[in-house]
PDB file of C-alpha atoms in Angstrom:
ATOM      1  CA  MET A   1      45.552 -37.868   2.918  1.00  0.00           C
ATOM      2  CA  MET A   2      44.525 -34.175   1.969  1.00  0.00           C
ATOM      3  CA  PRO A   3      46.867 -31.885   2.967  1.00  0.00           C
ATOM      4  CA  PRO A   4      45.752 -28.999   5.603  1.00  0.00           C
ATOM      5  CA  MET A   5      43.397 -26.079   4.258  1.00  0.00           C
ATOM      6  CA  PRO A   6      46.310 -23.273   4.836  1.00  0.00           C
ATOM      7  CA  ILE A   7      48.809 -25.426   2.524  1.00  0.00           C
ATOM      8  CA  ARG A   8      45.833 -26.225  -0.336  1.00  0.00           C
ATOM      9  CA  ILE A   9      44.651 -22.634  -0.131  1.00  0.00           C
ATOM     10  CA  THR A  10      48.392 -21.289  -0.776  1.00  0.00           C
ATOM     11  CA  LEU A  11      49.760 -23.846  -3.062  1.00  0.00           C
ATOM     12  CA  SER A  12      46.257 -23.359  -5.504  1.00  0.00           C
ATOM     13  CA  LEU A  13      46.639 -19.669  -5.504  1.00  0.00           C
ATOM     14  CA  VAL A  14      50.688 -20.528  -6.749  1.00  0.00           C
ATOM     15  CA  VAL A  15      49.864 -22.649  -9.236  1.00  0.00           C
ATOM     16  CA  LEU A  16      47.173 -20.563 -10.457  1.00  0.00           C
ATOM     17  CA  VAL A  17      49.299 -17.740 -10.890  1.00  0.00           C
ATOM     18  CA  ALA A  18      51.813 -20.339 -12.404  1.00  0.00           C
ATOM     19  CA  ALA A  19      49.642 -21.446 -14.858  1.00  0.00           C
ATOM     20  CA  ILE A  20      48.002 -18.360 -16.346  1.00  0.00           C
ATOM     21  CA  THR A  21      51.613 -16.687 -16.874  1.00  0.00           C
ATOM     22  CA  ASP A  22      52.892 -20.121 -18.329  1.00  0.00           C
ATOM     23  CA  LEU A  23      49.697 -19.733 -20.913  1.00  0.00           C
ATOM     24  CA  GLN A  24      50.155 -16.200 -21.389  1.00  0.00           C
ATOM     25  CA  SER A  25      53.939 -15.688 -21.876  1.00  0.00           C
ATOM     26  CA  ARG A  26      55.588 -19.293 -21.917  1.00  0.00           C
ATOM     27  CA  ARG A  27      57.071 -18.047 -18.567  1.00  0.00           C
ATOM     28  CA  ILE A  28      56.877 -19.065 -14.702  1.00  0.00           C
ATOM     29  CA  PRO A  29      58.241 -16.056 -13.248  1.00  0.00           C
ATOM     30  CA  ASN A  30      61.259 -16.201 -10.339  1.00  0.00           C
ATOM     31  CA  TRP A  31      59.143 -13.414  -8.453  1.00  0.00           C
ATOM     32  CA  LEU A  32      56.508 -16.532  -7.892  1.00  0.00           C
ATOM     33  CA  THR A  33      58.936 -19.506  -7.312  1.00  0.00           C
ATOM     34  CA  LEU A  34      61.416 -18.037  -5.554  1.00  0.00           C
ATOM     35  CA  PRO A  35      59.265 -16.462  -2.568  1.00  0.00           C
ATOM     36  CA  ALA A  36      57.059 -19.770  -2.741  1.00  0.00           C
ATOM     37  CA  LEU A  37      59.358 -22.251  -1.779  1.00  0.00           C
ATOM     38  CA  PRO A  38      60.468 -20.985   1.679  1.00  0.00           C
ATOM     39  CA  ALA A  39      56.669 -20.468   2.168  1.00  0.00           C
ATOM     40  CA  GLY A  40      56.163 -24.289   1.347  1.00  0.00           C
ATOM     41  CA  LEU A  41      58.771 -25.298   3.805  1.00  0.00           C
ATOM     42  CA  LEU A  42      57.255 -23.157   6.499  1.00  0.00           C
ATOM     43  CA  ALA A  43      53.894 -24.383   5.321  1.00  0.00           C
ATOM     44  CA  GLN A  44      54.657 -27.742   5.454  1.00  0.00           C
ATOM     45  CA  THR A  45      56.641 -27.470   9.080  1.00  0.00           C
ATOM     46  CA  VAL A  46      53.842 -25.629  10.747  1.00  0.00           C
ATOM     47  CA  TYR A  47      50.731 -27.358   9.185  1.00  0.00           C
ATOM     48  CA  GLY A  48      52.014 -30.594   7.616  1.00  0.00           C
ATOM     49  CA  ASP A  49      54.633 -33.631   8.123  1.00  0.00           C
ATOM     50  CA  GLY A  50      57.790 -31.370   8.857  1.00  0.00           C
ATOM     51  CA  PHE A  51      60.295 -29.308   7.421  1.00  0.00           C
ATOM     52  CA  TRP A  52      62.548 -32.656   6.432  1.00  0.00           C
ATOM     53  CA  GLN A  53      59.152 -34.123   4.659  1.00  0.00           C
ATOM     54  CA  SER A  54      59.012 -30.739   2.990  1.00  0.00           C
ATOM     55  CA  LEU A  55      62.748 -30.719   2.066  1.00  0.00           C
ATOM     56  CA  LEU A  56      62.641 -33.763   0.515  1.00  0.00           C
ATOM     57  CA  GLY A  57      59.638 -32.911  -1.206  1.00  0.00           C
ATOM     58  CA  ALA A  58      61.469 -30.158  -2.746  1.00  0.00           C
ATOM     59  CA  LEU A  59      64.276 -32.156  -3.822  1.00  0.00           C
ATOM     60  CA  GLY A  60      62.134 -34.766  -5.257  1.00  0.00           C
ATOM     61  CA  GLY A  61      60.173 -32.227  -7.249  1.00  0.00           C
ATOM     62  CA  PHE A  62      63.368 -30.840  -8.321  1.00  0.00           C
ATOM     63  CA  ALA A  63      64.955 -33.881  -9.722  1.00  0.00           C
ATOM     64  CA  ALA A  64      61.963 -35.252 -11.304  1.00  0.00           C
ATOM     65  CA  LEU A  65      61.932 -32.519 -13.921  1.00  0.00           C
ATOM     66  CA  PHE A  66      65.610 -31.462 -13.736  1.00  0.00           C
ATOM     67  CA  ALA A  67      66.703 -34.024 -16.142  1.00  0.00           C
ATOM     68  CA  MET A  68      64.128 -33.054 -18.747  1.00  0.00           C
ATOM     69  CA  PHE A  69      65.422 -29.274 -18.407  1.00  0.00           C
ATOM     70  CA  ALA A  70      69.019 -30.691 -18.897  1.00  0.00           C
ATOM     71  CA  VAL A  71      68.488 -32.161 -22.273  1.00  0.00           C
ATOM     72  CA  GLY A  72      66.104 -28.939 -23.360  1.00  0.00           C
ATOM     73  CA  ALA A  73      62.688 -30.762 -22.993  1.00  0.00           C
ATOM     74  CA  GLY A  74      61.503 -28.370 -20.430  1.00  0.00           C
ATOM     75  CA  GLY A  75      61.801 -24.780 -18.945  1.00  0.00           C
ATOM     76  CA  ALA A  76      63.607 -23.603 -15.705  1.00  0.00           C
ATOM     77  CA  GLY A  77      60.588 -22.504 -14.542  1.00  0.00           C
ATOM     78  CA  ASP A  78      58.644 -25.573 -14.439  1.00  0.00           C
ATOM     79  CA  VAL A  79      61.545 -27.297 -12.598  1.00  0.00           C
ATOM     80  CA  LYS A  80      60.968 -24.481 -10.032  1.00  0.00           C
ATOM     81  CA  LEU A  81      57.320 -25.078  -9.860  1.00  0.00           C
ATOM     82  CA  PHE A  82      57.625 -28.530  -9.381  1.00  0.00           C
ATOM     83  CA  THR A  83      59.992 -27.999  -6.560  1.00  0.00           C
ATOM     84  CA  VAL A  84      57.560 -25.473  -4.831  1.00  0.00           C
ATOM     85  CA  VAL A  85      55.054 -28.283  -5.200  1.00  0.00           C
ATOM     86  CA  GLY A  86      57.297 -30.760  -3.707  1.00  0.00           C
ATOM     87  CA  ALA A  87      57.965 -28.352  -0.845  1.00  0.00           C
ATOM     88  CA  PHE A  88      53.955 -27.673   0.106  1.00  0.00           C
ATOM     89  CA  VAL A  89      52.916 -31.295  -0.816  1.00  0.00           C
ATOM     90  CA  GLY A  90      55.880 -33.377   0.887  1.00  0.00           C
ATOM     91  CA  ILE A  91      57.717 -36.294  -0.058  1.00  0.00           C
ATOM     92  CA  ARG A  92      55.087 -38.651   1.258  1.00  0.00           C
ATOM     93  CA  ASN A  93      52.482 -36.968  -1.459  1.00  0.00           C
ATOM     94  CA  LEU A  94      54.704 -36.263  -4.224  1.00  0.00           C
ATOM     95  CA  ALA A  95      54.669 -39.641  -6.208  1.00  0.00           C
ATOM     96  CA  PRO A  96      50.758 -39.301  -6.357  1.00  0.00           C
ATOM     97  CA  VAL A  97      51.033 -35.577  -7.712  1.00  0.00           C
ATOM     98  CA  SER A  98      53.645 -36.673 -10.114  1.00  0.00           C
ATOM     99  CA  VAL A  99      51.366 -39.256 -11.551  1.00  0.00           C
ATOM    100  CA  LEU A 100      48.691 -37.042 -11.867  1.00  0.00           C
ATOM    101  CA  VAL A 101      50.688 -34.548 -13.496  1.00  0.00           C
ATOM    102  CA  ALA A 102      52.280 -36.782 -15.662  1.00  0.00           C
ATOM    103  CA  LEU A 103      48.619 -38.159 -16.961  1.00  0.00           C
ATOM    104  CA  ILE A 104      47.438 -34.898 -17.558  1.00  0.00           C
ATOM    105  CA  GLY A 105      50.482 -33.800 -19.480  1.00  0.00           C
ATOM    106  CA  GLY A 106      49.859 -36.679 -21.763  1.00  0.00           C
ATOM    107  CA  VAL A 107      46.595 -35.813 -22.287  1.00  0.00           C
ATOM    108  CA  ALA A 108      47.399 -32.405 -23.001  1.00  0.00           C
ATOM    109  CA  ALA A 109      50.558 -33.804 -25.312  1.00  0.00           C
ATOM    110  CA  VAL A 110      47.807 -35.497 -27.537  1.00  0.00           C
ATOM    111  CA  VAL A 111      45.123 -32.457 -27.660  1.00  0.00           C
ATOM    112  CA  VAL A 112      48.172 -30.061 -28.667  1.00  0.00           C
ATOM    113  CA  SER A 113      49.569 -32.245 -31.417  1.00  0.00           C
ATOM    114  CA  LEU A 114      45.854 -33.211 -32.692  1.00  0.00           C
ATOM    115  CA  ARG A 115      45.088 -29.316 -33.063  1.00  0.00           C
ATOM    116  CA  ALA A 116      48.486 -28.718 -34.551  1.00  0.00           C
ATOM    117  CA  GLY A 117      47.767 -31.663 -37.184  1.00  0.00           C
ATOM    118  CA  ALA A 118      51.268 -33.660 -35.939  1.00  0.00           C
ATOM    119  CA  LEU A 119      49.432 -36.452 -33.921  1.00  0.00           C
ATOM    120  CA  THR A 120      50.868 -39.160 -36.339  1.00  0.00           C
ATOM    121  CA  ARG A 121      54.306 -37.323 -36.341  1.00  0.00           C
ATOM    122  CA  VAL A 122      54.494 -37.139 -32.500  1.00  0.00           C
ATOM    123  CA  LEU A 123      53.044 -40.656 -31.890  1.00  0.00           C
ATOM    124  CA  LYS A 124      55.567 -42.037 -34.453  1.00  0.00           C
ATOM    125  CA  ASN A 125      58.374 -40.526 -33.130  1.00  0.00           C
ATOM    126  CA  SER A 126      57.343 -41.266 -29.535  1.00  0.00           C
ATOM    127  CA  LEU A 127      58.649 -44.603 -28.983  1.00  0.00           C
ATOM    128  CA  PRO A 128      62.396 -43.761 -30.645  1.00  0.00           C
ATOM    129  CA  ILE A 129      62.369 -40.997 -28.335  1.00  0.00           C
ATOM    130  CA  ALA A 130      61.311 -42.951 -25.117  1.00  0.00           C
ATOM    131  CA  ALA A 131      64.300 -45.357 -26.379  1.00  0.00           C
ATOM    132  CA  ALA A 132      66.921 -42.650 -26.802  1.00  0.00           C
ATOM    133  CA  CYS A 133      66.179 -41.541 -23.323  1.00  0.00           C
ATOM    134  CA  GLY A 134      66.238 -45.038 -21.632  1.00  0.00           C
ATOM    135  CA  ARG A 135      69.590 -45.593 -23.065  1.00  0.00           C
ATOM    136  CA  GLY A 136      70.855 -41.867 -22.372  1.00  0.00           C
ATOM    137  CA  HIS A 137      71.589 -40.852 -26.066  1.00  0.00           C
ATOM    138  CA  TRP A 138      70.692 -37.445 -25.262  1.00  0.00           C
ATOM    139  CA  ALA A 139      72.183 -36.152 -28.753  1.00  0.00           C
ATOM    140  CA  GLU A 140      69.856 -38.483 -30.568  1.00  0.00           C
ATOM    141  CA  PHE A 141      67.009 -37.600 -28.235  1.00  0.00           C
ATOM    142  CA  ARG A 142      67.101 -33.905 -29.174  1.00  0.00           C
ATOM    143  CA  GLN A 143      67.411 -34.798 -32.984  1.00  0.00           C
ATOM    144  CA  ARG A 144      64.230 -36.994 -32.870  1.00  0.00           C
ATOM    145  CA  SER A 145      61.912 -34.752 -30.633  1.00  0.00           C
ATOM    146  CA  ASP A 146      62.447 -31.618 -32.773  1.00  0.00           C
ATOM    147  CA  ILE A 147      62.686 -29.342 -29.672  1.00  0.00           C
ATOM    148  CA  ASP A 148      65.008 -26.821 -31.257  1.00  0.00           C
ATOM    149  CA  GLN A 149      63.309 -26.792 -34.746  1.00  0.00           C
ATOM    150  CA  PRO A 150      61.283 -23.837 -35.551  1.00  0.00           C
ATOM    151  CA  GLY A 151      57.570 -24.529 -35.324  1.00  0.00           C
ATOM    152  CA  ALA A 152      58.049 -27.199 -32.994  1.00  0.00           C
ATOM    153  CA  LEU A 153      55.143 -28.035 -30.886  1.00  0.00           C
ATOM    154  CA  ARG A 154      55.298 -26.333 -27.217  1.00  0.00           C
ATOM    155  CA  LEU A 155      53.069 -27.361 -24.290  1.00  0.00           C
ATOM    156  CA  ALA A 156      52.795 -24.914 -21.706  1.00  0.00           C
ATOM    157  CA  TYR A 157      53.755 -27.494 -18.605  1.00  0.00           C
ATOM    158  CA  GLY A 158      52.987 -25.018 -15.775  1.00  0.00           C
ATOM    159  CA  ALA A 159      49.676 -25.348 -16.574  1.00  0.00           C
ATOM    160  CA  VAL A 160      49.725 -29.008 -16.498  1.00  0.00           C
ATOM    161  CA  ILE A 161      51.197 -29.149 -13.372  1.00  0.00           C
ATOM    162  CA  ALA A 162      48.735 -26.723 -11.856  1.00  0.00           C
ATOM    163  CA  LEU A 163      45.999 -28.676 -13.225  1.00  0.00           C
ATOM    164  CA  GLY A 164      47.715 -31.996 -11.540  1.00  0.00           C
ATOM    165  CA  THR A 165      48.183 -30.159  -8.564  1.00  0.00           C
ATOM    166  CA  TRP A 166      44.686 -28.914  -8.109  1.00  0.00           C
ATOM    167  CA  VAL A 167      43.126 -32.475  -8.626  1.00  0.00           C
ATOM    168  CA  PHE A 168      45.580 -33.721  -6.098  1.00  0.00           C
ATOM    169  CA  LEU A 169      44.364 -30.840  -3.526  1.00  0.00           C
ATOM    170  CA  TRP A 170      40.654 -30.907  -4.231  1.00  0.00           C
ATOM    171  CA  TYR A 171      39.513 -33.922  -5.603  1.00  0.00           C
ATOM    172  CA  PRO A 172      38.010 -36.206  -2.721  1.00  0.00           C
ATOM    173  CA  ARG A 173      39.713 -39.397  -2.189  1.00  0.00           C
TER     174      ARG A 173
END
């Protein structure tokens, strides 16, 4: 079920601004995400499934990206943005949005790797990196992923979150 129009329009604008700022400066500003969180809670309370569904969506959005932020594989702005997305769409719709964001993120990662001439290296390291994550070996994850290395590949994940959210909000199901 598509969210009501006030939620779709407001969230679309929030993620659009986030995508633009992330692509330009690799930052998602607090002046955008901090007021958007209570706006999402209010919008879902008034137009959607209610306050508790919104709060659970926000908590789910936070949890979905916080682990990657904690190990240095993502930014705090991405976590805050996905928390806002969760508040606007609610817990019931968070899973499909997460899947869309993950799929688009995978495609974007391949494109960024191709453009940098690093696709072979990225693909070769992907399985060991995923295995290190699965085992909870965060030091090995950080070492294999070259997150902290100069020239490491960077993906403006705010733009990925925005595109996945837009597809969810506007693509007819």
